[in-house]
CSV table of C-alpha atoms and ligand atoms in Angstrom, one decimal:
chain,number,residue,atom,x,y,z
A,1,UNK,CA,-20.3,-10.7,-2.7
A,2,UNK,CA,-21.0,-8.0,-0.2
A,3,UNK,CA,-21.6,-4.4,-1.5
A,4,UNK,CA,-20.0,-2.5,1.3
A,5,UNK,CA,-18.8,0.4,-0.9
A,6,UNK,CA,-21.8,1.2,-3.0
A,7,UNK,CA,-21.7,4.9,-3.9
A,8,UNK,CA,-18.2,5.3,-2.5
A,9,UNK,CA,-15.2,6.6,-4.3
A,10,UNK,CA,-11.5,5.6,-4.0
A,11,UNK,CA,-8.1,6.5,-5.4
A,12,UNK,CA,-5.7,3.5,-5.5
A,13,UNK,CA,-2.0,4.1,-6.3
A,14,UNK,CA,0.1,1.3,-7.8
A,15,UNK,CA,-3.3,-0.1,-9.0
A,16,UNK,CA,-1.9,-1.8,-12.0
A,17,UNK,CA,-0.4,-4.8,-10.3
A,18,UNK,CA,-0.3,-7.0,-7.2
A,19,UNK,CA,-1.9,-5.6,-4.1
A,20,UNK,CA,-3.1,-2.5,-5.7
A,21,UNK,CA,-4.8,-4.3,-8.5
A,22,UNK,CA,-6.5,-6.8,-6.2
A,23,UNK,CA,-7.7,-3.8,-4.0
A,24,UNK,CA,-9.1,-1.9,-6.9
A,25,UNK,CA,-10.9,-4.9,-8.2
A,26,UNK,CA,-12.4,-5.9,-4.8
A,27,UNK,CA,-13.5,-2.3,-4.2
A,28,UNK,CA,-15.1,-2.2,-7.7
A,29,UNK,CA,-16.8,-5.6,-7.1
A,30,UNK,CA,-18.2,-4.2,-3.8
A,31,UNK,CA,-19.7,-1.1,-5.6
A,32,UNK,CA,-17.0,1.5,-5.4
A,33,UNK,CA,-15.9,3.8,-8.2
A,34,UNK,CA,-12.1,3.6,-8.3
A,35,UNK,CA,-9.5,5.8,-10.0
A,36,UNK,CA,-6.6,3.5,-10.7
A,37,UNK,CA,-3.2,5.2,-10.8
A,38,UNK,CA,0.0,3.6,-12.0
A,39,UNK,CA,3.1,4.6,-13.9
A,40,UNK,CA,3.1,1.4,-15.9
A,41,UNK,CA,0.7,1.8,-18.8
A,42,UNK,CA,0.9,-1.9,-19.7
A,43,UNK,CA,-0.2,-2.8,-16.2
A,44,UNK,CA,-3.1,-0.4,-16.3
A,45,UNK,CA,-4.3,-1.9,-19.7
A,46,UNK,CA,-6.1,-4.6,-17.7
A,47,UNK,CA,-7.7,-2.1,-15.2
A,48,UNK,CA,-11.2,-0.9,-15.4
A,49,UNK,CA,-11.6,2.9,-16.1
A,50,UNK,CA,-11.1,5.5,-14.8
A,51,UNK,CA,-7.3,5.2,-14.8
A,52,UNK,CA,-4.3,7.5,-15.0
A,53,UNK,CA,-0.8,6.7,-16.1
A,54,UNK,CA,1.4,8.8,-14.0
A,55,UNK,CA,4.9,8.7,-12.2
A,56,UNK,CA,4.1,9.5,-8.6
A,57,UNK,CA,7.6,11.0,-8.4
A,58,UNK,CA,6.6,13.8,-10.8
A,59,UNK,CA,6.1,17.2,-9.2
A,60,UNK,CA,2.6,17.6,-10.7
A,61,UNK,CA,1.5,14.1,-9.9
A,62,UNK,CA,-0.8,15.0,-6.9
A,63,UNK,CA,-2.4,17.9,-8.8
A,64,UNK,CA,-3.1,15.7,-11.8
A,65,UNK,CA,-4.4,12.8,-9.8
A,66,UNK,CA,-6.8,15.2,-7.9
A,67,UNK,CA,-7.9,16.8,-11.1
A,68,UNK,CA,-8.8,13.4,-12.5
A,69,UNK,CA,-10.5,12.3,-9.3
A,70,UNK,CA,-12.7,15.5,-9.1
A,71,UNK,CA,-13.6,15.2,-12.7
A,72,UNK,CA,-14.7,11.7,-12.1
A,73,UNK,CA,-16.4,11.8,-8.8
A,74,UNK,CA,-16.0,15.0,-6.8
A,75,UNK,CA,-14.9,14.0,-3.2
A,76,UNK,CA,-12.8,11.0,-2.4
A,77,UNK,CA,-13.9,8.6,0.3
A,78,UNK,CA,-10.8,6.3,0.3
A,79,UNK,CA,-7.2,7.0,-0.6
A,80,UNK,CA,-5.1,3.8,-0.8
A,81,UNK,CA,-1.4,4.7,-0.8
A,82,UNK,CA,-0.1,1.4,-2.3
A,83,UNK,CA,2.5,2.3,-5.0
A,84,UNK,CA,5.9,1.1,-3.8
A,85,UNK,CA,9.3,0.0,-4.9
A,86,UNK,CA,11.6,-2.5,-3.4
A,87,UNK,CA,15.3,-2.0,-2.4
A,88,UNK,CA,16.7,-5.3,-1.3
A,89,UNK,CA,20.1,-4.0,-0.3
A,90,UNK,CA,22.2,-3.4,2.8
A,91,UNK,CA,22.8,0.2,3.5
A,92,UNK,CA,26.5,-0.2,2.6
A,93,UNK,CA,25.4,-1.3,-0.9
A,94,UNK,CA,22.8,1.4,-1.4
A,95,UNK,CA,23.6,4.1,-3.9
A,96,UNK,CA,22.3,7.6,-3.5
A,97,UNK,CA,20.0,6.9,-6.5
A,98,UNK,CA,18.5,3.8,-4.7
A,99,UNK,CA,18.0,5.7,-1.5
A,100,UNK,CA,16.3,8.6,-3.3
A,101,UNK,CA,14.1,6.4,-5.4
A,102,UNK,CA,12.9,4.1,-2.5
A,103,UNK,CA,12.3,7.1,-0.1
A,104,UNK,CA,10.9,9.1,-3.0
A,105,UNK,CA,8.2,6.8,-4.0
A,106,UNK,CA,7.4,4.9,-0.7
A,107,UNK,CA,7.5,8.0,1.5
A,108,UNK,CA,7.7,11.4,-0.3
A,109,UNK,CA,5.2,10.6,-3.0
A,110,UNK,CA,2.7,9.1,-0.5
A,111,UNK,CA,3.1,12.2,1.8
A,112,UNK,CA,2.7,14.7,-1.0
A,113,UNK,CA,-0.4,12.9,-2.5
A,114,UNK,CA,-2.0,12.6,1.0
A,115,UNK,CA,-1.3,16.2,1.8
A,116,UNK,CA,-2.8,17.5,-1.4
A,117,UNK,CA,-5.7,15.1,-1.2
A,118,UNK,CA,-6.8,16.2,2.2
A,119,UNK,CA,-9.1,19.0,1.2
A,120,UNK,CA,-10.8,16.6,-1.3
A,121,UNK,CA,-11.4,13.7,1.2
A,122,UNK,CA,-15.0,13.3,2.5
A,123,UNK,CA,-15.3,14.8,6.0
A,124,UNK,CA,-16.4,13.1,8.1
A,125,UNK,CA,-16.1,9.5,6.8
A,126,UNK,CA,-13.0,9.6,4.7
A,127,UNK,CA,-10.2,7.2,5.1
A,128,UNK,CA,-6.7,6.5,4.1
A,129,UNK,CA,-4.9,3.1,4.1
A,130,UNK,CA,-1.2,3.0,3.6
A,131,UNK,CA,0.4,-0.2,2.3
A,132,UNK,CA,3.3,-0.5,4.8
A,133,UNK,CA,5.4,-3.7,5.4
A,134,UNK,CA,6.4,-6.2,8.0
A,135,UNK,CA,9.9,-4.8,7.4
A,136,UNK,CA,8.8,-1.5,8.7
A,137,UNK,CA,8.0,-3.1,12.0
A,138,UNK,CA,11.1,-5.2,12.8
A,139,UNK,CA,14.7,-5.4,11.9
A,140,UNK,CA,15.6,-7.8,9.1
A,141,UNK,CA,18.9,-8.2,7.3
A,142,UNK,CA,19.7,-6.6,3.9
A,143,UNK,CA,16.6,-4.4,3.5
A,144,UNK,CA,17.7,-1.1,5.1
A,145,UNK,CA,16.4,1.5,2.7
A,146,UNK,CA,13.1,-0.3,2.0
A,147,UNK,CA,12.6,-1.0,5.7
A,148,UNK,CA,13.3,2.6,6.6
A,149,UNK,CA,10.8,3.8,4.0
A,150,UNK,CA,8.1,1.5,5.3
A,151,UNK,CA,8.8,2.3,8.9
A,152,UNK,CA,8.3,5.9,8.0
A,153,UNK,CA,5.0,5.1,6.3
A,154,UNK,CA,3.9,3.3,9.4
A,155,UNK,CA,4.7,6.3,11.6
A,156,UNK,CA,3.1,8.7,9.2
A,157,UNK,CA,-0.1,6.5,9.5
A,158,UNK,CA,-0.1,6.9,13.3
A,159,UNK,CA,0.8,10.6,13.1
A,160,UNK,CA,-2.0,11.3,10.6
A,161,UNK,CA,-4.4,9.3,12.7
A,162,UNK,CA,-3.7,11.9,15.5
A,163,UNK,CA,-4.0,14.8,13.2
A,164,UNK,CA,-7.0,13.9,11.1
A,165,UNK,CA,-9.4,12.4,13.6
A,166,UNK,CA,-10.9,15.8,14.3
A,167,UNK,CA,-12.0,15.9,10.6
A,168,UNK,CA,-13.5,12.5,10.9
A,169,UNK,CA,-10.8,10.9,8.7
A,170,UNK,CA,-9.4,7.5,9.7
A,171,UNK,CA,-5.9,6.6,8.8
A,172,UNK,CA,-4.7,3.0,8.9
A,173,UNK,CA,-2.0,0.7,7.3
A,174,UNK,CA,-1.5,-2.9,6.4
A,175,UNK,CA,1.8,-4.6,6.9
A,176,UNK,CA,2.0,-7.4,4.3
A,177,UNK,CA,4.5,-10.2,5.0
A,178,UNK,CA,5.6,-12.4,2.2
A,179,UNK,CA,3.1,-12.0,-0.6
A,180,UNK,CA,3.3,-13.6,-3.9
A,181,UNK,CA,3.4,-10.4,-6.0
A,182,UNK,CA,6.1,-9.6,-8.5
A,183,UNK,CA,8.1,-7.4,-6.1
A,184,UNK,CA,8.5,-10.4,-3.8
A,185,UNK,CA,8.2,-13.3,-6.3
A,186,UNK,CA,11.4,-12.1,-7.9
A,187,UNK,CA,13.3,-12.3,-4.6
A,188,UNK,CA,11.8,-15.6,-3.6
A,189,UNK,CA,12.9,-17.0,-7.0
A,190,UNK,CA,16.4,-15.5,-6.8
A,191,UNK,CA,17.3,-15.7,-3.1
A,192,UNK,CA,17.2,-19.1,-1.3
A,193,UNK,CA,18.1,-17.5,2.1
A,194,UNK,CA,15.1,-15.1,1.8
A,195,UNK,CA,12.9,-18.0,0.8
A,196,UNK,CA,14.0,-19.8,4.0
A,197,UNK,CA,13.8,-16.7,6.2
A,198,UNK,CA,10.3,-15.8,5.1
A,199,UNK,CA,8.3,-18.9,4.0
A,200,UNK,CA,9.7,-21.5,6.4
A,201,UNK,CA,9.4,-19.1,9.4
A,202,UNK,CA,5.7,-18.1,8.6
A,203,UNK,CA,3.4,-19.9,11.0
A,204,UNK,CA,0.7,-20.3,8.4
A,205,UNK,CA,3.0,-22.0,6.0
A,206,UNK,CA,2.3,-20.5,2.8
A,207,UNK,CA,3.0,-17.3,0.8
A,208,UNK,CA,0.2,-14.7,1.1
A,209,UNK,CA,-1.8,-13.5,-1.9
A,210,UNK,CA,-2.6,-10.0,-3.1
A,211,UNK,CA,-6.2,-10.9,-2.3
A,212,UNK,CA,-5.3,-11.6,1.3
A,213,UNK,CA,-4.0,-8.0,1.7
A,214,UNK,CA,-6.9,-6.5,-0.4
A,215,UNK,CA,-9.3,-8.1,2.1
A,216,UNK,CA,-7.6,-6.5,5.0
A,217,UNK,CA,-7.5,-3.1,3.2
A,218,UNK,CA,-11.2,-3.3,2.5
A,219,UNK,CA,-11.9,-4.2,6.2
A,220,UNK,CA,-10.0,-1.1,7.3
A,221,UNK,CA,-12.1,1.1,4.9
A,222,UNK,CA,-15.4,-0.5,5.6
A,223,UNK,CA,-18.3,-0.3,8.0
A,224,UNK,CA,-16.7,-2.8,10.6
A,225,UNK,CA,-13.7,-0.5,11.2
A,226,UNK,CA,-15.2,2.7,12.0
A,227,UNK,CA,-13.6,2.8,15.5
A,228,UNK,CA,-10.2,1.9,14.2
A,229,UNK,CA,-7.6,4.5,13.3
A,230,UNK,CA,-3.8,4.6,13.6
A,231,UNK,CA,-3.6,0.8,13.3
A,232,UNK,CA,-1.2,-1.2,11.3
A,233,UNK,CA,-2.8,-4.6,10.4
A,234,UNK,CA,-0.3,-7.3,10.0
A,235,UNK,CA,-1.3,-9.6,7.1
A,236,UNK,CA,1.7,-11.9,7.3
A,237,UNK,CA,0.5,-15.4,8.2
A,238,UNK,CA,1.8,-14.7,11.8
A,239,UNK,CA,5.4,-14.0,10.8
A,240,UNK,CA,5.7,-11.0,13.1
A,241,UNK,CA,3.9,-12.4,16.0
A,242,UNK,CA,5.3,-15.9,16.4
A,243,UNK,CA,8.5,-17.8,16.1
A,244,UNK,CA,8.3,-21.2,14.3
A,245,UNK,CA,10.2,-24.1,15.8
A,246,UNK,CA,13.0,-25.2,13.5
B,301,ADP,P1,3.2,-5.1,-4.3
B,301,ADP,O1,1.8,-5.2,-5.0
B,301,ADP,O2,3.7,-6.3,-3.6
B,301,ADP,O3,3.2,-3.8,-3.4
B,301,ADP,P2,4.1,-4.4,-7.0
B,301,ADP,O4,5.5,-4.2,-7.5
B,301,ADP,O5,3.4,-5.7,-7.6
B,301,ADP,O6,4.2,-4.7,-5.5
B,301,ADP,O7,3.2,-3.2,-7.1
B,301,ADP,C1,3.6,-1.9,-6.9
B,301,ADP,C2,2.9,-1.0,-7.9
B,301,ADP,O8,3.3,0.3,-7.7
B,301,ADP,C3,3.3,-1.4,-9.3
B,301,ADP,O9,2.0,-1.5,-10.1
B,301,ADP,C4,4.1,-0.3,-9.8
B,301,ADP,O10,4.0,-0.1,-11.2
B,301,ADP,C5,3.5,0.9,-9.1
B,301,ADP,N1,4.6,2.0,-8.9
B,301,ADP,C6,5.8,1.8,-8.5
B,301,ADP,N2,6.4,3.0,-8.7
B,301,ADP,C7,5.5,3.9,-9.0
B,301,ADP,C8,5.6,5.3,-9.4
B,301,ADP,N3,6.7,6.0,-9.4
B,301,ADP,N4,4.5,5.9,-9.9
B,301,ADP,C9,3.3,5.2,-10.0
B,301,ADP,N5,3.2,3.9,-9.7
B,301,ADP,C10,4.4,3.2,-9.3
């Protein structure tokens, strides 16, 4: 195992499960100290300390996360905005509550935490990785609020790359395709159309894993990506890039 992140510090949101958990574990395995943040205390039970149970929608969530991070390790080298919620609905079927929830966690909470974290990120050398989605990059049926939220997160990534480069902070994103995490597994199991639309049209004919995505996130944080900012790395088995013959 490489030790690319020895002496580095990270805050990972949504670290209790799926992509966030795999990312926190890989970072720890490669030497980083990681503050794992999730609202689900049961998920966090399996995570290594330090950890913080918090709903990112709470007004004081950024302040509490920053207080915990500063108490643990002073400055923060890596912020991984991974916490997210799904919203597999057409816009016509989306209630105000669903729209507010999806935009509230996937966009507003990520923006607020990032904004408030900026003074505490290592300068130069800090980095941010946003967990976006293939659905933020292309139109796809029945996913309007989620896709809009992830599109906003992708654009926030590019925007912040422009704004923060002067401080030596890089900002990138990953766009996972069909990844076998709970958020997707539930839909794969319950929706045959989705199964066909996602798996049978993925050039690398398998479902991705949380570890596949964690590997990309670590690359973007690490020493081999020091000239990369404003980039959204598709981790999707080729789904966005290539059509598959029927
Ligand atoms: P994926 O790993 O595919 O992105 P998951 O549902 O497995 O999807 O992971 C999303 C993570 O984000 C979960 O651990 C979930 O508990 C966390 N999360 C979702 N909403 C919030 C929130 N409001 N506050 C903190 N964490 C959240």
